[in-house]
Amino acid sequence: MAAMLGGGAGGGDDALGQLGQFPLEQWFFEMPPCTRYWTTATVVTSILLQCKVITPFQLFYSFRAVYYKSQYWRLITTFIYFGPPSLDLAFHVFFLQRYSRLLEQGSGPSPAVFSWLLVYACTSLLALSSLTTSIPFLGSSLSSTLVYIWSRRNPDTRLSFLGILVFTAPYLPWVLMAFNMFMHGTIPKDEILGVIVGHVYYFFADVWPGLHEGQRPMDPPEWWVRLFEGRRGETAARDIDGDMAVAAARPAEVH
């Protein structure tokens, strides 16, 4: 599915092009950390499923199984299961890592912002799934959330579908929904759920600050940022203190 899309998703960031130019190992380690861990977990889960070490019944999200039977791992495994090894899995992996990587790279050098986006998206999807839709596997929903946010942040990027239909990035989620409806004959509830969660994030992260004097309710809290940047921040503070001490000592040496 994702391989049918072409266009400027970010200049040289086309993963398939990188696969043809660089070793697979280099391509893998060039992914930012959150995207790399998610991609790895997805592939490993699929392999374990193929080897019959685990089954889908151990992975899906169920409110009763999580909160009544204390099977808390389902809060994570529901986002990393896309089925056994297949061409469809390859499309899903390519698709999630492509737009996840583009968003994570655009969030800055620290993983704090993007990881907080993932926390928000996963929490919202789990809550909505529990209250309304009861979708057992939410990996496609999470991927759809990231696709929607990326598409709204890149309104001028042009994409093509099957080399025939050319459109700008904001139409990407709807084109994918229409394709899934055509292929499967059912309404893609998981993708609709992802678009809803993605739109809420986009509104409060990108639109709200311009309407309310720069308020940014979707930014990660300070304690979350410190989890990723605390050590680096302390090192930087020590370097600054050291430079100030050296600067203060120089006049004394002259006298």
PDB file of C-alpha atoms in Angstrom:
ATOM      1  CA  MET A   1       0.000   0.000   0.000  1.00  0.00           C
ATOM      2  CA  ALA A   2       2.619   2.518   1.023  1.00  0.00           C
ATOM      3  CA  ALA A   3       4.848   1.548  -1.865  1.00  0.00           C
ATOM      4  CA  MET A   4       2.178   2.828  -4.228  1.00  0.00           C
ATOM      5  CA  LEU A   5       2.738   6.367  -2.968  1.00  0.00           C
ATOM      6  CA  GLY A   6       5.380   8.534  -4.487  1.00  0.00           C
ATOM      7  CA  GLY A   7       6.337  12.140  -3.985  1.00  0.00           C
ATOM      8  CA  GLY A   8       8.358  14.529  -1.923  1.00  0.00           C
ATOM      9  CA  ALA A   9       7.949  13.297   1.620  1.00  0.00           C
ATOM     10  CA  GLY A  10      11.195  14.973   2.534  1.00  0.00           C
ATOM     11  CA  GLY A  11      13.786  15.217  -0.225  1.00  0.00           C
ATOM     12  CA  GLY A  12      16.304  12.422   0.343  1.00  0.00           C
ATOM     13  CA  ASP A  13      14.204  10.773   3.038  1.00  0.00           C
ATOM     14  CA  ASP A  14      12.647   8.136   0.810  1.00  0.00           C
ATOM     15  CA  ALA A  15      13.384   4.897   2.639  1.00  0.00           C
ATOM     16  CA  LEU A  16      13.183   2.752  -0.478  1.00  0.00           C
ATOM     17  CA  GLY A  17      15.742   4.957  -2.183  1.00  0.00           C
ATOM     18  CA  GLN A  18      18.033   4.610   0.832  1.00  0.00           C
ATOM     19  CA  LEU A  19      17.688   0.853   0.726  1.00  0.00           C
ATOM     20  CA  GLY A  20      19.023   0.930  -2.817  1.00  0.00           C
ATOM     21  CA  GLN A  21      21.966   3.183  -1.937  1.00  0.00           C
ATOM     22  CA  PHE A  22      23.108   2.165   1.544  1.00  0.00           C
ATOM     23  CA  PRO A  23      23.470  -1.081   3.470  1.00  0.00           C
ATOM     24  CA  LEU A  24      20.392  -2.109   5.387  1.00  0.00           C
ATOM     25  CA  GLU A  25      22.253  -1.813   8.680  1.00  0.00           C
ATOM     26  CA  GLN A  26      23.187   1.813   8.035  1.00  0.00           C
ATOM     27  CA  TRP A  27      19.622   2.634   6.972  1.00  0.00           C
ATOM     28  CA  PHE A  28      18.342   1.048  10.173  1.00  0.00           C
ATOM     29  CA  PHE A  29      20.670   2.939  12.528  1.00  0.00           C
ATOM     30  CA  GLU A  30      20.033   6.227  10.744  1.00  0.00           C
ATOM     31  CA  MET A  31      16.464   6.108  12.011  1.00  0.00           C
ATOM     32  CA  PRO A  32      15.897   8.248  15.132  1.00  0.00           C
ATOM     33  CA  PRO A  33      15.524   6.268  18.382  1.00  0.00           C
ATOM     34  CA  CYS A  34      11.743   6.140  18.896  1.00  0.00           C
ATOM     35  CA  THR A  35      11.109   5.131  15.289  1.00  0.00           C
ATOM     36  CA  ARG A  36      13.899   2.541  15.432  1.00  0.00           C
ATOM     37  CA  TYR A  37      12.511   0.917  18.586  1.00  0.00           C
ATOM     38  CA  TRP A  38       8.965   0.827  17.220  1.00  0.00           C
ATOM     39  CA  THR A  39      10.094  -0.665  13.909  1.00  0.00           C
ATOM     40  CA  THR A  40      12.244  -3.257  15.673  1.00  0.00           C
ATOM     41  CA  ALA A  41       9.448  -4.259  18.047  1.00  0.00           C
ATOM     42  CA  THR A  42       7.048  -4.662  15.124  1.00  0.00           C
ATOM     43  CA  VAL A  43       9.407  -6.912  13.158  1.00  0.00           C
ATOM     44  CA  VAL A  44      10.420  -8.989  16.206  1.00  0.00           C
ATOM     45  CA  THR A  45       6.767  -9.500  17.167  1.00  0.00           C
ATOM     46  CA  SER A  46       5.966 -10.715  13.668  1.00  0.00           C
ATOM     47  CA  ILE A  47       8.891 -13.168  13.706  1.00  0.00           C
ATOM     48  CA  LEU A  48       7.900 -14.533  17.120  1.00  0.00           C
ATOM     49  CA  LEU A  49       4.383 -14.989  15.811  1.00  0.00           C
ATOM     50  CA  GLN A  50       5.639 -16.851  12.760  1.00  0.00           C
ATOM     51  CA  CYS A  51       7.748 -19.107  15.011  1.00  0.00           C
ATOM     52  CA  LYS A  52       4.654 -19.736  17.165  1.00  0.00           C
ATOM     53  CA  VAL A  53       6.338 -18.431  20.289  1.00  0.00           C
ATOM     54  CA  ILE A  54       3.353 -16.115  20.785  1.00  0.00           C
ATOM     55  CA  THR A  55      -0.163 -15.847  19.379  1.00  0.00           C
ATOM     56  CA  PRO A  56      -2.339 -12.852  18.479  1.00  0.00           C
ATOM     57  CA  PHE A  57      -4.616 -13.724  21.412  1.00  0.00           C
ATOM     58  CA  GLN A  58      -1.793 -12.725  23.764  1.00  0.00           C
ATOM     59  CA  LEU A  59      -1.276  -9.334  22.091  1.00  0.00           C
ATOM     60  CA  PHE A  60      -4.591  -7.593  21.475  1.00  0.00           C
ATOM     61  CA  TYR A  61      -5.934  -4.870  23.731  1.00  0.00           C
ATOM     62  CA  SER A  62      -8.835  -5.769  25.994  1.00  0.00           C
ATOM     63  CA  PHE A  63      -9.998  -3.523  28.813  1.00  0.00           C
ATOM     64  CA  ARG A  64     -11.017  -6.515  30.916  1.00  0.00           C
ATOM     65  CA  ALA A  65      -7.773  -8.408  30.285  1.00  0.00           C
ATOM     66  CA  VAL A  66      -5.644  -5.392  31.196  1.00  0.00           C
ATOM     67  CA  TYR A  67      -7.451  -3.984  34.188  1.00  0.00           C
ATOM     68  CA  TYR A  68      -9.136  -7.078  35.627  1.00  0.00           C
ATOM     69  CA  LYS A  69      -6.493  -9.704  34.847  1.00  0.00           C
ATOM     70  CA  SER A  70      -3.441  -7.402  35.132  1.00  0.00           C
ATOM     71  CA  GLN A  71      -2.147  -8.235  31.632  1.00  0.00           C
ATOM     72  CA  TYR A  72      -0.528  -4.834  31.247  1.00  0.00           C
ATOM     73  CA  TRP A  73       1.743  -5.821  28.368  1.00  0.00           C
ATOM     74  CA  ARG A  74      -1.294  -5.567  26.085  1.00  0.00           C
ATOM     75  CA  LEU A  75      -1.105  -1.771  26.444  1.00  0.00           C
ATOM     76  CA  ILE A  76       2.079  -1.970  24.343  1.00  0.00           C
ATOM     77  CA  THR A  77       1.653  -5.051  22.172  1.00  0.00           C
ATOM     78  CA  THR A  78      -1.544  -3.715  20.615  1.00  0.00           C
ATOM     79  CA  PHE A  79       0.610  -1.057  18.898  1.00  0.00           C
ATOM     80  CA  ILE A  80       3.326  -3.354  17.547  1.00  0.00           C
ATOM     81  CA  TYR A  81       1.296  -6.192  16.014  1.00  0.00           C
ATOM     82  CA  PHE A  82       0.649  -5.985  12.258  1.00  0.00           C
ATOM     83  CA  GLY A  83       0.340  -9.674  11.477  1.00  0.00           C
ATOM     84  CA  PRO A  84       2.748 -12.439  10.411  1.00  0.00           C
ATOM     85  CA  PRO A  85       5.575 -11.822   7.906  1.00  0.00           C
ATOM     86  CA  SER A  86       4.008 -10.914   4.579  1.00  0.00           C
ATOM     87  CA  LEU A  87       3.984  -8.270   1.869  1.00  0.00           C
ATOM     88  CA  ASP A  88       1.285  -6.445   3.802  1.00  0.00           C
ATOM     89  CA  LEU A  89       3.556  -6.347   6.870  1.00  0.00           C
ATOM     90  CA  ALA A  90       6.391  -4.938   4.734  1.00  0.00           C
ATOM     91  CA  PHE A  91       4.097  -2.140   3.565  1.00  0.00           C
ATOM     92  CA  HIS A  92       3.038  -1.379   7.125  1.00  0.00           C
ATOM     93  CA  VAL A  93       6.626  -1.329   8.390  1.00  0.00           C
ATOM     94  CA  PHE A  94       7.760   0.923   5.548  1.00  0.00           C
ATOM     95  CA  PHE A  95       4.831   3.233   6.056  1.00  0.00           C
ATOM     96  CA  LEU A  96       5.084   3.596   9.837  1.00  0.00           C
ATOM     97  CA  GLN A  97       8.856   4.097   9.840  1.00  0.00           C
ATOM     98  CA  ARG A  98       8.733   6.617   6.993  1.00  0.00           C
ATOM     99  CA  TYR A  99       6.292   9.081   8.520  1.00  0.00           C
ATOM    100  CA  SER A 100       7.306   8.355  12.078  1.00  0.00           C
ATOM    101  CA  ARG A 101      10.892   9.138  11.132  1.00  0.00           C
ATOM    102  CA  LEU A 102       9.959  12.347   9.336  1.00  0.00           C
ATOM    103  CA  LEU A 103       7.977  13.572  12.324  1.00  0.00           C
ATOM    104  CA  GLU A 104      10.655  12.587  14.822  1.00  0.00           C
ATOM    105  CA  GLN A 105      13.411  14.242  12.817  1.00  0.00           C
ATOM    106  CA  GLY A 106      11.301  17.391  12.558  1.00  0.00           C
ATOM    107  CA  SER A 107      10.807  17.478  16.343  1.00  0.00           C
ATOM    108  CA  GLY A 108      14.429  18.425  17.025  1.00  0.00           C
ATOM    109  CA  PRO A 109      17.509  16.591  18.308  1.00  0.00           C
ATOM    110  CA  SER A 110      15.876  15.510  21.574  1.00  0.00           C
ATOM    111  CA  PRO A 111      13.391  12.593  21.535  1.00  0.00           C
ATOM    112  CA  ALA A 112      11.357  14.254  24.318  1.00  0.00           C
ATOM    113  CA  VAL A 113       8.872  16.016  22.022  1.00  0.00           C
ATOM    114  CA  PHE A 114       8.193  13.071  19.719  1.00  0.00           C
ATOM    115  CA  SER A 115       8.051  10.526  22.534  1.00  0.00           C
ATOM    116  CA  TRP A 116       5.504  12.745  24.315  1.00  0.00           C
ATOM    117  CA  LEU A 117       3.457  12.774  21.103  1.00  0.00           C
ATOM    118  CA  LEU A 118       3.528   8.964  21.129  1.00  0.00           C
ATOM    119  CA  VAL A 119       2.423   8.904  24.782  1.00  0.00           C
ATOM    120  CA  TYR A 120      -0.493  11.221  23.995  1.00  0.00           C
ATOM    121  CA  ALA A 121      -1.501   9.266  20.883  1.00  0.00           C
ATOM    122  CA  CYS A 122      -1.296   5.832  22.532  1.00  0.00           C
ATOM    123  CA  THR A 123      -3.196   6.976  25.621  1.00  0.00           C
ATOM    124  CA  SER A 124      -5.930   8.625  23.534  1.00  0.00           C
ATOM    125  CA  LEU A 125      -6.307   5.616  21.249  1.00  0.00           C
ATOM    126  CA  LEU A 126      -6.554   3.227  24.184  1.00  0.00           C
ATOM    127  CA  ALA A 127      -9.183   5.412  25.859  1.00  0.00           C
ATOM    128  CA  LEU A 128     -11.270   5.791  22.702  1.00  0.00           C
ATOM    129  CA  SER A 129     -10.973   2.093  21.921  1.00  0.00           C
ATOM    130  CA  SER A 130     -12.214   1.243  25.424  1.00  0.00           C
ATOM    131  CA  LEU A 131     -15.137   3.652  25.272  1.00  0.00           C
ATOM    132  CA  THR A 132     -16.342   3.398  21.709  1.00  0.00           C
ATOM    133  CA  THR A 133     -14.868   1.141  19.064  1.00  0.00           C
ATOM    134  CA  SER A 134     -13.232  -1.844  20.809  1.00  0.00           C
ATOM    135  CA  ILE A 135     -10.503  -2.117  18.164  1.00  0.00           C
ATOM    136  CA  PRO A 136      -8.202  -4.886  19.412  1.00  0.00           C
ATOM    137  CA  PHE A 137      -5.057  -3.865  17.505  1.00  0.00           C
ATOM    138  CA  LEU A 138      -4.175  -0.178  17.389  1.00  0.00           C
ATOM    139  CA  GLY A 139      -0.941  -0.152  15.397  1.00  0.00           C
ATOM    140  CA  SER A 140      -2.685   1.050  12.234  1.00  0.00           C
ATOM    141  CA  SER A 141      -4.499   3.721  14.236  1.00  0.00           C
ATOM    142  CA  LEU A 142      -1.226   5.027  15.655  1.00  0.00           C
ATOM    143  CA  SER A 143       0.364   5.009  12.219  1.00  0.00           C
ATOM    144  CA  SER A 144      -2.647   6.890  10.852  1.00  0.00           C
ATOM    145  CA  THR A 145      -2.277   9.491  13.618  1.00  0.00           C
ATOM    146  CA  LEU A 146       1.315  10.189  12.609  1.00  0.00           C
ATOM    147  CA  VAL A 147       0.442  10.283   8.914  1.00  0.00           C
ATOM    148  CA  TYR A 148      -2.314  12.824   9.577  1.00  0.00           C
ATOM    149  CA  ILE A 149      -0.058  15.106  11.639  1.00  0.00           C
ATOM    150  CA  TRP A 150       2.716  14.945   9.040  1.00  0.00           C
ATOM    151  CA  SER A 151       0.287  15.638   6.199  1.00  0.00           C
ATOM    152  CA  ARG A 152      -1.106  18.745   7.912  1.00  0.00           C
ATOM    153  CA  ARG A 153       2.379  20.056   8.650  1.00  0.00           C
ATOM    154  CA  ASN A 154       3.467  19.637   5.029  1.00  0.00           C
ATOM    155  CA  PRO A 155       0.540  21.071   3.069  1.00  0.00           C
ATOM    156  CA  ASP A 156       2.561  21.869  -0.068  1.00  0.00           C
ATOM    157  CA  THR A 157       4.180  18.441  -0.485  1.00  0.00           C
ATOM    158  CA  ARG A 158       2.892  16.690  -3.595  1.00  0.00           C
ATOM    159  CA  LEU A 159       2.329  12.932  -3.657  1.00  0.00           C
ATOM    160  CA  SER A 160       1.155  10.491  -6.308  1.00  0.00           C
ATOM    161  CA  PHE A 161      -0.910   7.326  -5.978  1.00  0.00           C
ATOM    162  CA  LEU A 162      -0.262   4.513  -8.453  1.00  0.00           C
ATOM    163  CA  GLY A 163       1.436   7.115 -10.635  1.00  0.00           C
ATOM    164  CA  ILE A 164      -1.995   8.379 -11.689  1.00  0.00           C
ATOM    165  CA  LEU A 165      -3.612  10.360  -8.900  1.00  0.00           C
ATOM    166  CA  VAL A 166      -1.562  13.406  -7.867  1.00  0.00           C
ATOM    167  CA  PHE A 167      -2.512  15.309  -4.730  1.00  0.00           C
ATOM    168  CA  THR A 168      -1.060  17.383  -1.924  1.00  0.00           C
ATOM    169  CA  ALA A 169      -0.141  15.877   1.438  1.00  0.00           C
ATOM    170  CA  PRO A 170      -3.284  16.925   3.418  1.00  0.00           C
ATOM    171  CA  TYR A 171      -5.334  14.532   1.277  1.00  0.00           C
ATOM    172  CA  LEU A 172      -3.089  11.546   2.061  1.00  0.00           C
ATOM    173  CA  PRO A 173      -5.134  10.118   4.989  1.00  0.00           C
ATOM    174  CA  TRP A 174      -8.340  10.277   2.964  1.00  0.00           C
ATOM    175  CA  VAL A 175      -6.760   8.658  -0.096  1.00  0.00           C
ATOM    176  CA  LEU A 176      -5.545   5.791   2.087  1.00  0.00           C
ATOM    177  CA  MET A 177      -8.999   5.381   3.637  1.00  0.00           C
ATOM    178  CA  ALA A 178     -10.635   5.263   0.213  1.00  0.00           C
ATOM    179  CA  PHE A 179      -8.107   2.674  -0.964  1.00  0.00           C
ATOM    180  CA  ASN A 180      -8.719   0.478   2.098  1.00  0.00           C
ATOM    181  CA  MET A 181     -12.477   0.715   1.633  1.00  0.00           C
ATOM    182  CA  PHE A 182     -12.054  -0.315  -2.007  1.00  0.00           C
ATOM    183  CA  MET A 183      -9.753  -3.230  -1.152  1.00  0.00           C
ATOM    184  CA  HIS A 184     -11.580  -4.590   1.894  1.00  0.00           C
ATOM    185  CA  GLY A 185     -15.127  -3.341   1.420  1.00  0.00           C
ATOM    186  CA  THR A 186     -15.374  -2.086   4.998  1.00  0.00           C
ATOM    187  CA  ILE A 187     -15.056   1.273   6.706  1.00  0.00           C
ATOM    188  CA  PRO A 188     -11.514   1.583   8.165  1.00  0.00           C
ATOM    189  CA  LYS A 189     -12.497   2.406  11.744  1.00  0.00           C
ATOM    190  CA  ASP A 190      -8.918   2.156  12.955  1.00  0.00           C
ATOM    191  CA  GLU A 191      -7.729   4.811  10.501  1.00  0.00           C
ATOM    192  CA  ILE A 192     -10.668   7.087  11.307  1.00  0.00           C
ATOM    193  CA  LEU A 193      -9.775   6.787  14.984  1.00  0.00           C
ATOM    194  CA  GLY A 194      -6.187   7.721  14.189  1.00  0.00           C
ATOM    195  CA  VAL A 195      -7.262  10.778  12.197  1.00  0.00           C
ATOM    196  CA  ILE A 196      -9.409  12.003  15.099  1.00  0.00           C
ATOM    197  CA  VAL A 197      -6.544  11.690  17.568  1.00  0.00           C
ATOM    198  CA  GLY A 198      -4.128  13.254  15.089  1.00  0.00           C
ATOM    199  CA  HIS A 199      -6.397  16.222  14.425  1.00  0.00           C
ATOM    200  CA  VAL A 200      -6.748  16.983  18.138  1.00  0.00           C
ATOM    201  CA  TYR A 201      -2.964  16.960  18.511  1.00  0.00           C
ATOM    202  CA  TYR A 202      -2.421  19.080  15.404  1.00  0.00           C
ATOM    203  CA  PHE A 203      -4.970  21.664  16.537  1.00  0.00           C
ATOM    204  CA  PHE A 204      -3.545  22.140  20.023  1.00  0.00           C
ATOM    205  CA  ALA A 205       0.127  21.842  18.967  1.00  0.00           C
ATOM    206  CA  ASP A 206       0.089  23.897  15.755  1.00  0.00           C
ATOM    207  CA  VAL A 207      -3.097  26.010  15.612  1.00  0.00           C
ATOM    208  CA  TRP A 208      -3.832  26.818  19.265  1.00  0.00           C
ATOM    209  CA  PRO A 209      -0.532  28.690  19.967  1.00  0.00           C
ATOM    210  CA  GLY A 210      -1.289  31.190  17.208  1.00  0.00           C
ATOM    211  CA  LEU A 211      -4.731  31.886  18.649  1.00  0.00           C
ATOM    212  CA  HIS A 212      -3.779  32.114  22.340  1.00  0.00           C
ATOM    213  CA  GLU A 213      -0.563  34.123  22.593  1.00  0.00           C
ATOM    214  CA  GLY A 214       1.862  31.268  22.142  1.00  0.00           C
ATOM    215  CA  GLN A 215       0.337  28.840  24.648  1.00  0.00           C
ATOM    216  CA  ARG A 216       1.465  25.314  23.784  1.00  0.00           C
ATOM    217  CA  PRO A 217      -0.612  22.762  25.711  1.00  0.00           C
ATOM    218  CA  MET A 218       0.837  19.810  23.786  1.00  0.00           C
ATOM    219  CA  ASP A 219       4.460  20.480  24.698  1.00  0.00           C
ATOM    220  CA  PRO A 220       5.975  17.862  27.031  1.00  0.00           C
ATOM    221  CA  PRO A 221       6.162  18.831  30.707  1.00  0.00           C
ATOM    222  CA  GLU A 222       9.508  19.745  32.191  1.00  0.00           C
ATOM    223  CA  TRP A 223       9.870  16.486  34.104  1.00  0.00           C
ATOM    224  CA  TRP A 224       9.485  14.562  30.850  1.00  0.00           C
ATOM    225  CA  VAL A 225      12.087  16.685  29.094  1.00  0.00           C
ATOM    226  CA  ARG A 226      14.488  16.152  32.003  1.00  0.00           C
ATOM    227  CA  LEU A 227      14.193  12.387  31.523  1.00  0.00           C
ATOM    228  CA  PHE A 228      15.860  12.800  28.132  1.00  0.00           C
ATOM    229  CA  GLU A 229      17.894  15.972  28.535  1.00  0.00           C
ATOM    230  CA  GLY A 230      18.634  16.180  32.262  1.00  0.00           C
ATOM    231  CA  ARG A 231      22.147  14.734  32.078  1.00  0.00           C
ATOM    232  CA  ARG A 232      23.000  16.769  29.008  1.00  0.00           C
ATOM    233  CA  GLY A 233      21.582  19.891  30.652  1.00  0.00           C
ATOM    234  CA  GLU A 234      23.633  19.327  33.811  1.00  0.00           C
ATOM    235  CA  THR A 235      26.782  18.855  31.716  1.00  0.00           C
ATOM    236  CA  ALA A 236      26.084  22.042  29.829  1.00  0.00           C
ATOM    237  CA  ALA A 237      25.505  23.904  33.098  1.00  0.00           C
ATOM    238  CA  ARG A 238      28.824  22.653  34.476  1.00  0.00           C
ATOM    239  CA  ASP A 239      30.603  23.782  31.305  1.00  0.00           C
ATOM    240  CA  ILE A 240      29.056  27.240  31.571  1.00  0.00           C
ATOM    241  CA  ASP A 241      30.020  27.511  35.245  1.00  0.00           C
ATOM    242  CA  GLY A 242      33.549  26.453  34.391  1.00  0.00           C
ATOM    243  CA  ASP A 243      33.846  29.050  31.629  1.00  0.00           C
ATOM    244  CA  MET A 244      32.556  31.762  33.961  1.00  0.00           C
ATOM    245  CA  ALA A 245      35.069  30.734  36.643  1.00  0.00           C
ATOM    246  CA  VAL A 246      37.931  30.904  34.150  1.00  0.00           C
ATOM    247  CA  ALA A 247      36.774  34.300  32.904  1.00  0.00           C
ATOM    248  CA  ALA A 248      36.539  35.628  36.473  1.00  0.00           C
ATOM    249  CA  ALA A 249      40.014  34.373  37.349  1.00  0.00           C
ATOM    250  CA  ARG A 250      41.790  36.024  34.419  1.00  0.00           C
ATOM    251  CA  PRO A 251      41.674  39.637  35.733  1.00  0.00           C
ATOM    252  CA  ALA A 252      43.102  38.479  39.089  1.00  0.00           C
ATOM    253  CA  GLU A 253      45.995  36.849  37.296  1.00  0.00           C
ATOM    254  CA  VAL A 254      46.779  40.075  35.440  1.00  0.00           C
ATOM    255  CA  HIS A 255      47.042  42.059  38.714  1.00  0.00           C
TER     256      HIS A 255
END
